[in-house]
PDB file of C-alpha atoms and ligand atoms in Angstrom:
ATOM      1  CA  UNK K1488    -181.143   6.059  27.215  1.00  0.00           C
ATOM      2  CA  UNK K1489    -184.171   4.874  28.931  1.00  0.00           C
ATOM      3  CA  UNK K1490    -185.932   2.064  27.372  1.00  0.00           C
ATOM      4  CA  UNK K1491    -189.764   1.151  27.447  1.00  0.00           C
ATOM      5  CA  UNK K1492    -188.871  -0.896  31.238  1.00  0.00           C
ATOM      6  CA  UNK K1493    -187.180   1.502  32.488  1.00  0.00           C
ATOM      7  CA  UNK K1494    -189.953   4.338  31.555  1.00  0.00           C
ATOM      8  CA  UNK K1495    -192.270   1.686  32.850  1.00  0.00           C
ATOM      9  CA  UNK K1496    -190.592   1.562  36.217  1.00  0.00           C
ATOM     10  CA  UNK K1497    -190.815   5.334  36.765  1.00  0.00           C
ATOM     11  CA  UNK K1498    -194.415   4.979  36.833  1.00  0.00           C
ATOM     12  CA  UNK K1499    -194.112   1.585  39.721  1.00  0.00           C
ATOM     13  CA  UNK K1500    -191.937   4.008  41.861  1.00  0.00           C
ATOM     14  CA  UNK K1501    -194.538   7.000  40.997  1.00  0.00           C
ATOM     15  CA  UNK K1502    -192.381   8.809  39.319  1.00  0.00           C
ATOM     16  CA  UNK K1503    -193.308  11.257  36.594  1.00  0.00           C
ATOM     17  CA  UNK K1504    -191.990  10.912  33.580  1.00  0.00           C
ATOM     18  CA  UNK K1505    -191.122  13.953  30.879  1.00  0.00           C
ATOM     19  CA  UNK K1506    -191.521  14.002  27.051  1.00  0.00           C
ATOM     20  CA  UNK K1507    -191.109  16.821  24.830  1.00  0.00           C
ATOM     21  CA  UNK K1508    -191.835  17.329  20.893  1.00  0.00           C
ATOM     22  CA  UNK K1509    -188.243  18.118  18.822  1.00  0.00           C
ATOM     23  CA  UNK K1510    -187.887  17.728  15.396  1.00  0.00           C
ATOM     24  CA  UNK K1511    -184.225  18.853  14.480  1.00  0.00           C
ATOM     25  CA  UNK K1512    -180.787  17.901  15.073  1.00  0.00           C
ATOM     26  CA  UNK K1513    -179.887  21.425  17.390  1.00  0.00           C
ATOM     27  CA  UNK K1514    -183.526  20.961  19.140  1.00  0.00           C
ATOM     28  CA  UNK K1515    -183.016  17.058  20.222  1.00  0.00           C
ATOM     29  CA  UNK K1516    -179.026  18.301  20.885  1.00  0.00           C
ATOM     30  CA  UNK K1517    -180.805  20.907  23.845  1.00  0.00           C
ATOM     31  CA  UNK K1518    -183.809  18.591  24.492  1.00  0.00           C
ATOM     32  CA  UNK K1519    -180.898  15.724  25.398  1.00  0.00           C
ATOM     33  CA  UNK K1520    -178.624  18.471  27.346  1.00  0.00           C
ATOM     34  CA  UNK K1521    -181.588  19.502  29.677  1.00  0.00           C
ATOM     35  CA  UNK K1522    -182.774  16.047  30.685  1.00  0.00           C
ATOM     36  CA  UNK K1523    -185.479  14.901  29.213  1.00  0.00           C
ATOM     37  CA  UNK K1524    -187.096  11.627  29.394  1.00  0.00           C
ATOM     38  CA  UNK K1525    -188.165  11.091  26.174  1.00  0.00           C
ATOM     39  CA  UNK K1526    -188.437  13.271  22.985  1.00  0.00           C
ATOM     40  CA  UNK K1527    -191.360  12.669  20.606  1.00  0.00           C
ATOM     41  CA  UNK K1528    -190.738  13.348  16.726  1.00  0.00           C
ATOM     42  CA  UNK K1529    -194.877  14.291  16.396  1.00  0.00           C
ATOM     43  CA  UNK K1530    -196.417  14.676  13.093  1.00  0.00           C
ATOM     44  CA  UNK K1531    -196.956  17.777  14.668  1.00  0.00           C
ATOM     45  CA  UNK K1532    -193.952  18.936  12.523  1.00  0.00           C
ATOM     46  CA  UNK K1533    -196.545  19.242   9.760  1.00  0.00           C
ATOM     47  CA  UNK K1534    -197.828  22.869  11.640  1.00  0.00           C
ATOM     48  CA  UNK K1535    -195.098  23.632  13.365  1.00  0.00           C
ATOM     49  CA  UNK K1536    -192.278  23.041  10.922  1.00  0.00           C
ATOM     50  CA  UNK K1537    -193.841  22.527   7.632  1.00  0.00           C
ATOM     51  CA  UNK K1538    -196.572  25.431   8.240  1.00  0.00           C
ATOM     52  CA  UNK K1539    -199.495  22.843   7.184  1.00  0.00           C
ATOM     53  CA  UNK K1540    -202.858  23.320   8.772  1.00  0.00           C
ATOM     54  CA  UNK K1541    -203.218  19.436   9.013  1.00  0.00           C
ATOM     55  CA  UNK K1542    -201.284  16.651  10.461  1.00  0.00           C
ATOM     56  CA  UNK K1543    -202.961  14.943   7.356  1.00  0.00           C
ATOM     57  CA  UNK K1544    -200.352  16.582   4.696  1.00  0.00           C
ATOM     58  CA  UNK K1545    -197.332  15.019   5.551  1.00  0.00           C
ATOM     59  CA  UNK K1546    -196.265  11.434   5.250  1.00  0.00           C
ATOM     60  CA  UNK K1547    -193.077   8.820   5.495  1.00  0.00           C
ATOM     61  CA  UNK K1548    -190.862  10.803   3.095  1.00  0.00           C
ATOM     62  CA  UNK K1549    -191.002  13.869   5.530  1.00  0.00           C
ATOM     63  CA  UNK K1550    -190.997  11.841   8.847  1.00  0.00           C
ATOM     64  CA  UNK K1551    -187.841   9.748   8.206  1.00  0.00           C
ATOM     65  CA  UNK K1552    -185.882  13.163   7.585  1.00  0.00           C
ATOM     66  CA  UNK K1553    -186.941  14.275  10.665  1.00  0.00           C
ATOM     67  CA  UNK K1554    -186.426  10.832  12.849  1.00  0.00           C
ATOM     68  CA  UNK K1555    -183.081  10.561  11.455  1.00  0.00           C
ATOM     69  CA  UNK K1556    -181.807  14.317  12.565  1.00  0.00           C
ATOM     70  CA  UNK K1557    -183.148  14.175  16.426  1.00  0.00           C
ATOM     71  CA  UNK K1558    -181.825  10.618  16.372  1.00  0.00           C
ATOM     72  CA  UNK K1559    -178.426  12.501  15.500  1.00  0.00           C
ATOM     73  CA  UNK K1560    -178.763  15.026  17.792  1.00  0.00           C
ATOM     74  CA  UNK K1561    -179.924  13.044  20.792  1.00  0.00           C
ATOM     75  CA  UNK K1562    -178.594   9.681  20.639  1.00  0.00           C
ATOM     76  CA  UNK K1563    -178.659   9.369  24.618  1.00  0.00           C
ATOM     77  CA  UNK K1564    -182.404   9.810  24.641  1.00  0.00           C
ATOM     78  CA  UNK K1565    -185.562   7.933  24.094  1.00  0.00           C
ATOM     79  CA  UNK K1566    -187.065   9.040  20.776  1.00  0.00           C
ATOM     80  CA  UNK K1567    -190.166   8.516  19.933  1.00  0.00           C
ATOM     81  CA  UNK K1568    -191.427   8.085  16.143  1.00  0.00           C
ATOM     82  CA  UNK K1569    -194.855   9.123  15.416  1.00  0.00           C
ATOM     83  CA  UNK K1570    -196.759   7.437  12.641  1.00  0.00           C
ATOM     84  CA  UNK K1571    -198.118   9.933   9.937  1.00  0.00           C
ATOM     85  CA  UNK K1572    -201.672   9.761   9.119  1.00  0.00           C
ATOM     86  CA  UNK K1573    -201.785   6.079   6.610  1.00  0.00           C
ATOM     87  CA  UNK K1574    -198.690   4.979   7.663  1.00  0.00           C
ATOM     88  CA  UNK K1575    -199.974   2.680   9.944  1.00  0.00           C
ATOM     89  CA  UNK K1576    -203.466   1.966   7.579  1.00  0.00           C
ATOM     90  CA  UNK K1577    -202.917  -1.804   7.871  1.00  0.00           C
ATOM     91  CA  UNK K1578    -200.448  -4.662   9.803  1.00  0.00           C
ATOM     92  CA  UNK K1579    -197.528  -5.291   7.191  1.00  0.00           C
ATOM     93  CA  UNK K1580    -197.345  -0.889   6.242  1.00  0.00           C
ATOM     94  CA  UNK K1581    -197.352  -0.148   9.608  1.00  0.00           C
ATOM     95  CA  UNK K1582    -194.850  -2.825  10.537  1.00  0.00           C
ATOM     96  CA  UNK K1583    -192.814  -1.650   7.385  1.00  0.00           C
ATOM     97  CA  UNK K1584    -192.792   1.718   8.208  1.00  0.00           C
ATOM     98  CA  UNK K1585    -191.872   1.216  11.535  1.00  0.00           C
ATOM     99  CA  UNK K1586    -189.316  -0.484  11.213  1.00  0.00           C
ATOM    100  CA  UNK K1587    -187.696   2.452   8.825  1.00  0.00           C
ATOM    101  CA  UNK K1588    -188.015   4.343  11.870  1.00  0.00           C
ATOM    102  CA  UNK K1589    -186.378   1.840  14.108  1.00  0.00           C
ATOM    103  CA  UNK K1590    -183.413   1.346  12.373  1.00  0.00           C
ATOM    104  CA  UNK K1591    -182.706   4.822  12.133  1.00  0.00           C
ATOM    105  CA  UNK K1592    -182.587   5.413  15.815  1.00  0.00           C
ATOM    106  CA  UNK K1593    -185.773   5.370  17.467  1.00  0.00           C
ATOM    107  CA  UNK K1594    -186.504   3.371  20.315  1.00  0.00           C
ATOM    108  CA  UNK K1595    -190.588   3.418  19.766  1.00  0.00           C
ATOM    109  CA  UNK K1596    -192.935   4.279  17.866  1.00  0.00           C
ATOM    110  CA  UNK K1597    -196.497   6.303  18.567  1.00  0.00           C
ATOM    111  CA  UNK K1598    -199.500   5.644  16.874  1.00  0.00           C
ATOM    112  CA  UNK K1599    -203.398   7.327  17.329  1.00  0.00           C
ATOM    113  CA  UNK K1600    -206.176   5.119  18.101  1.00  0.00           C
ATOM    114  CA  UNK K1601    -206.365   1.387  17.866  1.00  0.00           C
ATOM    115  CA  UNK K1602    -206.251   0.864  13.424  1.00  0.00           C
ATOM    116  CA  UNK K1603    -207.052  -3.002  12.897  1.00  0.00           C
ATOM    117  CA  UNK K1604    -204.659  -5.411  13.359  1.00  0.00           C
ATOM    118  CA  UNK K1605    -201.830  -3.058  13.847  1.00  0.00           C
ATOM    119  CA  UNK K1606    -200.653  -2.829  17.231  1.00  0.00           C
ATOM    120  CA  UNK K1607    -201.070  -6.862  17.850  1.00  0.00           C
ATOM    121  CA  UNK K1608    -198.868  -7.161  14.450  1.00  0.00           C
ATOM    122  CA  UNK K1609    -196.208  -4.613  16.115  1.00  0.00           C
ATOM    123  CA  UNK K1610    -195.834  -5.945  19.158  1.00  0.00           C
ATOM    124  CA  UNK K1611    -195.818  -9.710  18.099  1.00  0.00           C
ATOM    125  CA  UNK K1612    -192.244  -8.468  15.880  1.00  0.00           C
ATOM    126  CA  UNK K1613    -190.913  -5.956  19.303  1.00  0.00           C
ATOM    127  CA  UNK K1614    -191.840  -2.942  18.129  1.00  0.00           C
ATOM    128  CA  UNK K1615    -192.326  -0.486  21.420  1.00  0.00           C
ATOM    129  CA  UNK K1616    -195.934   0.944  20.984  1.00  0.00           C
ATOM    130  CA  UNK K1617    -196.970   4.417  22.557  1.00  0.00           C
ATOM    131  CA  UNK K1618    -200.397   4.702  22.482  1.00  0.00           C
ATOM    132  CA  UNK K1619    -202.345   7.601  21.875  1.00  0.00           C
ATOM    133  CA  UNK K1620    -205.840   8.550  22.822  1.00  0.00           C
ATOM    134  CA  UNK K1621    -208.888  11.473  23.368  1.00  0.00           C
ATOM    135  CA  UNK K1622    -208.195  13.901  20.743  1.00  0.00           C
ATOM    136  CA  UNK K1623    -206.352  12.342  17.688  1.00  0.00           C
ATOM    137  CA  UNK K1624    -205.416  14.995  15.579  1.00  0.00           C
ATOM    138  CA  UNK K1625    -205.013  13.251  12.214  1.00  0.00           C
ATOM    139  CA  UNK K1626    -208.990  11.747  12.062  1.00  0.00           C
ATOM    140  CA  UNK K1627    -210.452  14.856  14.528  1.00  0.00           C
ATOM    141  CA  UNK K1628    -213.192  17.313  12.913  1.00  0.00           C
ATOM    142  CA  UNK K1629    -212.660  19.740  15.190  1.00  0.00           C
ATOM    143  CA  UNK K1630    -209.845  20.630  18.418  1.00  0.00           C
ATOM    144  CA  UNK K1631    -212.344  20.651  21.116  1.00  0.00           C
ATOM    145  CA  UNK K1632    -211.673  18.404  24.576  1.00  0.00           C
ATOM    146  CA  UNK K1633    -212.791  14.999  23.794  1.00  0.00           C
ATOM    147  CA  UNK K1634    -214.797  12.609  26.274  1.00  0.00           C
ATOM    148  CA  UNK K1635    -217.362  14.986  27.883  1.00  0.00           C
ATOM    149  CA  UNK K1636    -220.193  12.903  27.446  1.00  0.00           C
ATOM    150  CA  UNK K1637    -220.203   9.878  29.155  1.00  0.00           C
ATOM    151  CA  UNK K1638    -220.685   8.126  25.937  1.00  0.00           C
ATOM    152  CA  UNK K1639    -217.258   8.854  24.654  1.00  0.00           C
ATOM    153  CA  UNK K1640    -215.601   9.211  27.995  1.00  0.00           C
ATOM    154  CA  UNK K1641    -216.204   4.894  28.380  1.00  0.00           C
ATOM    155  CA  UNK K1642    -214.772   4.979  24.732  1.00  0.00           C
ATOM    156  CA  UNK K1643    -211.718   6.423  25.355  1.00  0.00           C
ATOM    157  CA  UNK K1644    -211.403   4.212  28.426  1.00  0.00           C
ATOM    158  CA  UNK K1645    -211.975   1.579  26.872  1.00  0.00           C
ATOM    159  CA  UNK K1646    -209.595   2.133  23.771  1.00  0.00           C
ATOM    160  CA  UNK K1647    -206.846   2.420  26.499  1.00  0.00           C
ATOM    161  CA  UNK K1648    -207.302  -0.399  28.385  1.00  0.00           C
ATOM    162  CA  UNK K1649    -207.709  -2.366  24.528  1.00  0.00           C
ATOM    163  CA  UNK K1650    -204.118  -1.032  23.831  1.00  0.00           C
ATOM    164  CA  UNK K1651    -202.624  -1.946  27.580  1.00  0.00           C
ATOM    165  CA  UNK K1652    -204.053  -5.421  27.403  1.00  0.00           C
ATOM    166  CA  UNK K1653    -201.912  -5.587  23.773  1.00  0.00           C
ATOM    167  CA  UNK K1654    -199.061  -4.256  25.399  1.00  0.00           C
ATOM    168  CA  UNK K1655    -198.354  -0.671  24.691  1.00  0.00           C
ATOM    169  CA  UNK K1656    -195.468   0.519  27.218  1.00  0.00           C
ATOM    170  CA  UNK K1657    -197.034   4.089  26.903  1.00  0.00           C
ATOM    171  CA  UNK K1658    -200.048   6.210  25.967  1.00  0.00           C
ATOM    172  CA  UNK K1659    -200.656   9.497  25.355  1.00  0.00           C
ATOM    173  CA  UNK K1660    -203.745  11.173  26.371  1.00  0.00           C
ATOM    174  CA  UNK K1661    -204.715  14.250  24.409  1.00  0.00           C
ATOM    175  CA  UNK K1662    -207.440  17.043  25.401  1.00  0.00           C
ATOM    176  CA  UNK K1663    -209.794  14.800  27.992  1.00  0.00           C
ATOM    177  CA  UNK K1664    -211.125  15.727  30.912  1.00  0.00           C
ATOM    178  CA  UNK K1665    -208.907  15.454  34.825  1.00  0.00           C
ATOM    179  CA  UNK K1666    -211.134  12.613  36.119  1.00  0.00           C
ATOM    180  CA  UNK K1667    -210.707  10.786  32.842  1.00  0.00           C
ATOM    181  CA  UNK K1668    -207.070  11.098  32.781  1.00  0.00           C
ATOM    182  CA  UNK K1669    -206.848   9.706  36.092  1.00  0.00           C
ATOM    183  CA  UNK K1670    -209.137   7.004  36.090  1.00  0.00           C
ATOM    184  CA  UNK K1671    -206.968   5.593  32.929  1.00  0.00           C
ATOM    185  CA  UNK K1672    -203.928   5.834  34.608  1.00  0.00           C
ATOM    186  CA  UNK K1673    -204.918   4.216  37.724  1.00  0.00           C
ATOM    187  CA  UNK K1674    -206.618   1.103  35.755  1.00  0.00           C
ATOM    188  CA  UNK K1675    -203.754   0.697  32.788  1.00  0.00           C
ATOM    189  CA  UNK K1676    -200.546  -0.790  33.607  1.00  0.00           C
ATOM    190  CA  UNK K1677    -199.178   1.420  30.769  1.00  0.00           C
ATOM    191  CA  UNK K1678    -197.240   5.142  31.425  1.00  0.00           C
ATOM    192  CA  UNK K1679    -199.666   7.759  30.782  1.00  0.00           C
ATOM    193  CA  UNK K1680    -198.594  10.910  29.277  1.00  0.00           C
ATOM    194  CA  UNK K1681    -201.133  13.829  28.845  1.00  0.00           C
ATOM    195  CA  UNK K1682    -200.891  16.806  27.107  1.00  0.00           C
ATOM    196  CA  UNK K1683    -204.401  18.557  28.298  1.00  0.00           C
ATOM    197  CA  UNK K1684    -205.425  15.278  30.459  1.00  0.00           C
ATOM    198  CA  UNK K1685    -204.996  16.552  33.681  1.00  0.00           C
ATOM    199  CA  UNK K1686    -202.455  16.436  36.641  1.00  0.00           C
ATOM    200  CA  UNK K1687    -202.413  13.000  37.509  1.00  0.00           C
ATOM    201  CA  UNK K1688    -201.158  11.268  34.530  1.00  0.00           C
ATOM    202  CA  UNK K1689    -197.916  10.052  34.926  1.00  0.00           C
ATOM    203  CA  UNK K1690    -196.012  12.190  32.986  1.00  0.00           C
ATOM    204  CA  UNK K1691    -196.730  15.028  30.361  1.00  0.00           C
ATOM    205  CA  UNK K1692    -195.589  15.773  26.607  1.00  0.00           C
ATOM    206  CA  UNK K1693    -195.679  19.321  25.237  1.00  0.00           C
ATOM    207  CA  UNK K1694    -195.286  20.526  21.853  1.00  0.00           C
ATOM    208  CA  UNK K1695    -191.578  22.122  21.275  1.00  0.00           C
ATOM    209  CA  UNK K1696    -192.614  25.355  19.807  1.00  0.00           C
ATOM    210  CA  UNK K1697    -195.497  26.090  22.813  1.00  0.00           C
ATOM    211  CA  UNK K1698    -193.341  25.400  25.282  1.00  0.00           C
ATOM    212  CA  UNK K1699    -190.622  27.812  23.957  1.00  0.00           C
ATOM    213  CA  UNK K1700    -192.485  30.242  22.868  1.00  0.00           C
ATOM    214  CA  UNK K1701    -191.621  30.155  19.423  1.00  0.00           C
ATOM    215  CA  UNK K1702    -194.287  31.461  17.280  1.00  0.00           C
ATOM    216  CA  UNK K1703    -196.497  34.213  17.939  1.00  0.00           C
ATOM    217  CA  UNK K1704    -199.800  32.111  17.875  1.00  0.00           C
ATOM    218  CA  UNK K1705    -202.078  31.687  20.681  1.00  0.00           C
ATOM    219  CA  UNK K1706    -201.008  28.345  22.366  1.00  0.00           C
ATOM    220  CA  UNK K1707    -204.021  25.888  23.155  1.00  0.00           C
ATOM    221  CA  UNK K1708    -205.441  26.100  26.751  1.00  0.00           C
ATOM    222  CA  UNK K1709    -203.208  23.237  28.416  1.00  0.00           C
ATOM    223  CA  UNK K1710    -199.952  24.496  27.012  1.00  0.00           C
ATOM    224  CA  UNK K1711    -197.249  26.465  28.843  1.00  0.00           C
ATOM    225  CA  UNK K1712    -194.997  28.982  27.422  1.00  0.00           C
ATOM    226  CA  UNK K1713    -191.468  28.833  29.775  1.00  0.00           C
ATOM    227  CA  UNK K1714    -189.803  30.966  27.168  1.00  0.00           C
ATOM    228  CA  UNK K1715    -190.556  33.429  24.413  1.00  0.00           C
ATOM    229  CA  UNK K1716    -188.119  32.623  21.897  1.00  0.00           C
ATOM    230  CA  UNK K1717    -190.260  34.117  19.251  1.00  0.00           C
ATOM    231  CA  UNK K1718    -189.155  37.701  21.002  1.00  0.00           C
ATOM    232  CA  UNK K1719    -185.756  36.437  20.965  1.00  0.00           C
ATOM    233  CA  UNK K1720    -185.047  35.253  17.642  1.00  0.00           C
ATOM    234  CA  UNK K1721    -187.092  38.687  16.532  1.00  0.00           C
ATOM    235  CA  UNK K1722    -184.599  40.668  18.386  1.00  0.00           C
ATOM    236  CA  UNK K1723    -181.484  38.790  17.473  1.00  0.00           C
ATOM    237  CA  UNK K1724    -182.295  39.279  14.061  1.00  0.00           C
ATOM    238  CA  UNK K1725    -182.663  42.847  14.071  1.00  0.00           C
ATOM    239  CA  UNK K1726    -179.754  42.743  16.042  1.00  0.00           C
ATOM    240  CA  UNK K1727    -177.962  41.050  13.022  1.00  0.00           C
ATOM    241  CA  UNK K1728    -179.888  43.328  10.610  1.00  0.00           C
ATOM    242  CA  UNK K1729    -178.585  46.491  12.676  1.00  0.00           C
ATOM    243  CA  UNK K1730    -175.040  45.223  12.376  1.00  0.00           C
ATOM    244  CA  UNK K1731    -175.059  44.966   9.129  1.00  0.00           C
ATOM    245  CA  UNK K1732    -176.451  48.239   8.280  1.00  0.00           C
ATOM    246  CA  UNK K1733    -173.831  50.031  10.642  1.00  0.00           C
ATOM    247  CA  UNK K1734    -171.117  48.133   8.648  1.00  0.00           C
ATOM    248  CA  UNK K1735    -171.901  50.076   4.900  1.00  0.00           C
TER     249      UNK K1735
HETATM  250  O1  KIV V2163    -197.615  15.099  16.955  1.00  0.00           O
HETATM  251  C1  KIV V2163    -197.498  15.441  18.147  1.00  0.00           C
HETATM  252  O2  KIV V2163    -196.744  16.368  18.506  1.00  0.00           O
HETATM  253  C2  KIV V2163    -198.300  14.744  19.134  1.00  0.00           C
HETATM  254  C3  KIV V2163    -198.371  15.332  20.508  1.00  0.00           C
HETATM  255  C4  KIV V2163    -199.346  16.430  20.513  1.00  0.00           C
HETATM  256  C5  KIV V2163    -198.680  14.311  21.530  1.00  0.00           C
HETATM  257  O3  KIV V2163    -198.905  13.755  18.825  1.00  0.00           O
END
C-alpha cells in the first residue's frame, strides 16, 4: 500500500499518480486488482449509490459503512475517506470522525476547503489530509467551472498553498481552469489530483460510475467513459430474465 511519502515521491520523480472513486467491497476488490494508486470513498456515494441529488444528505452513519467495505475489499491499497458535509464543522468532530475512519482502514482522509481550525488540529494528531479545492460540491450553488475570474482564480490559489503550508500530502482540484491547475501544482509541494483541472496535475481521480459507464446519465464534461457497464448489466439481466422464462 502506498502511503502519503510514497504518493509524495511519485510526484519528485514526475510521476503521475491514479485515484479512482469505489464505494463497495467487489468495486475496491477490482479497483485493487487493476492497479490503482489510491481509491477515494467520495461522498459522492450520496448520487451515485444512495440516488441523492446532494452530497449534503448523507452523513457519518452512511460513510463508515462504506469505508469499512472498500477497506475489506482493498486492503493493499491507499483508501481515501472523504468527510461528509459537517463532519469536519469544527477541530475535535472532525478529529473524532476521522479517526472512526482511520481505524477502520483508511490511510487518509479528504476534506473540501480550509473549515477553521481543522486541518492544523488533524495534522498536529497524524491524520493524512487530502485537500480539496475549485468546485466543492457540498457548499457549491451551482456545478459550473470555478476560478474564471481572476478574483476567485487567486482564491483558489491561495486556499491551496494555505493547506500545503499546513501540510496536506494531497489535494484535489475540482472543475478549474488548465492554467490554474498547473500553476498550483508547480507552486505546492503537495500531489495534485484533478478531476476537470487540466492535464498537468499530477495525477487524476474519476468518479467510479463515469468511468464505467454505469448509469445512463450524461457524464460531466471532464469525465471519461472506458466502459459501458450500464449496457452490460442491462443485457445480462435480460439475459437472466430470458433464462428464466425459457425454464417454465
Ligand atoms: O466525492 C467524490 O467523489 C469527490 C471526487 C469528485 C473528487 O470528492
Amino acid at each position: 500500500m502506498l502511503s502519503p511519502s510514497d504518493i509524495v515521491a511519485k510526484k519528485q520523480k514526475g510521476e503521475k499518480v491514479s485515484m479512482i472513486t469505489a464505494y463497495d467491497f467487489a468495486f475496491a476488490q477490482m479497483a485493487e486488482a487493476a492497479g490503482v494508486d489510491q481509491i477515494l470513498v467520495g461522498d459522492s456515494l450520496a448520487n451515485t449509490m444512495l440516488g441523492y441529488k446532494s452530497t449534503r444528505e448523507i452523513g457519518m452513519n452512511e460513510m463508515l459503512i462504506f469505508v469499512a467495505a472498500v477497506c475489506r475489499g482493498a486492503p493493499n491499497t491507499h483508501v481515501v475517506a472523504d468527510m461528509p458535509y459537517l463532519s469536519d464543522k469544527d477541530p475535535q468532530t472532525a478529529y473524532d470522525n476521522a479517526r472512526r475512519f482511520m481505524d477502520l482502514g483508511a490511510a487518509s482522509i479528504k476534506l473540501e476547503g480550509t473549515p477553521a481550525g481543522v486541518i492544523e488540529f488533524l495534522r498536529s494528531k497524524d491524520i493524512p489530509v487530502c485537500a480539496h479545492h475549485g468546485l466543492l460540491p457540498q457548499t457549491a450553488e451551482n456545478f459550473k467551472q470555478k476560478g474564471k475570474t481572476e478574483e476567485e482564480a487567486r482564491a483558489i490559489e491561495a486556499a491551496a498553498k494555505f493547506t500545503d503550508d499546513l501540510g496536506c500530502f494531497e489535494m484535489v482540484l475540482e472543475h478549474i481552469p488548465e492554467e490554474l491547475g498547473k500553476k498550483i501544482t508547480d507552486e505546492v509541494s503537495a500531489v495534485t489530483i484533478g478531476i476537470g483541472g487540466g492535464k498537468f496535475t499530477n495525477g487524476h481521480v474519476l468518479v467510479m460510475h463515469d468511468a464505467l459507464g454505469m448509469h445512463a446519465r450524461k457524464l460531466p464534461p471532464f469525465a471519461t467513459k472506458f466502459v459501458d457497464m450500464y449496457a452490460l448489466g442491462v443485457e445480462g439481466f435480460k439475459k437472466y430474465i430470458d433464462s428464466v422464462n425459457a425454464k417454465v
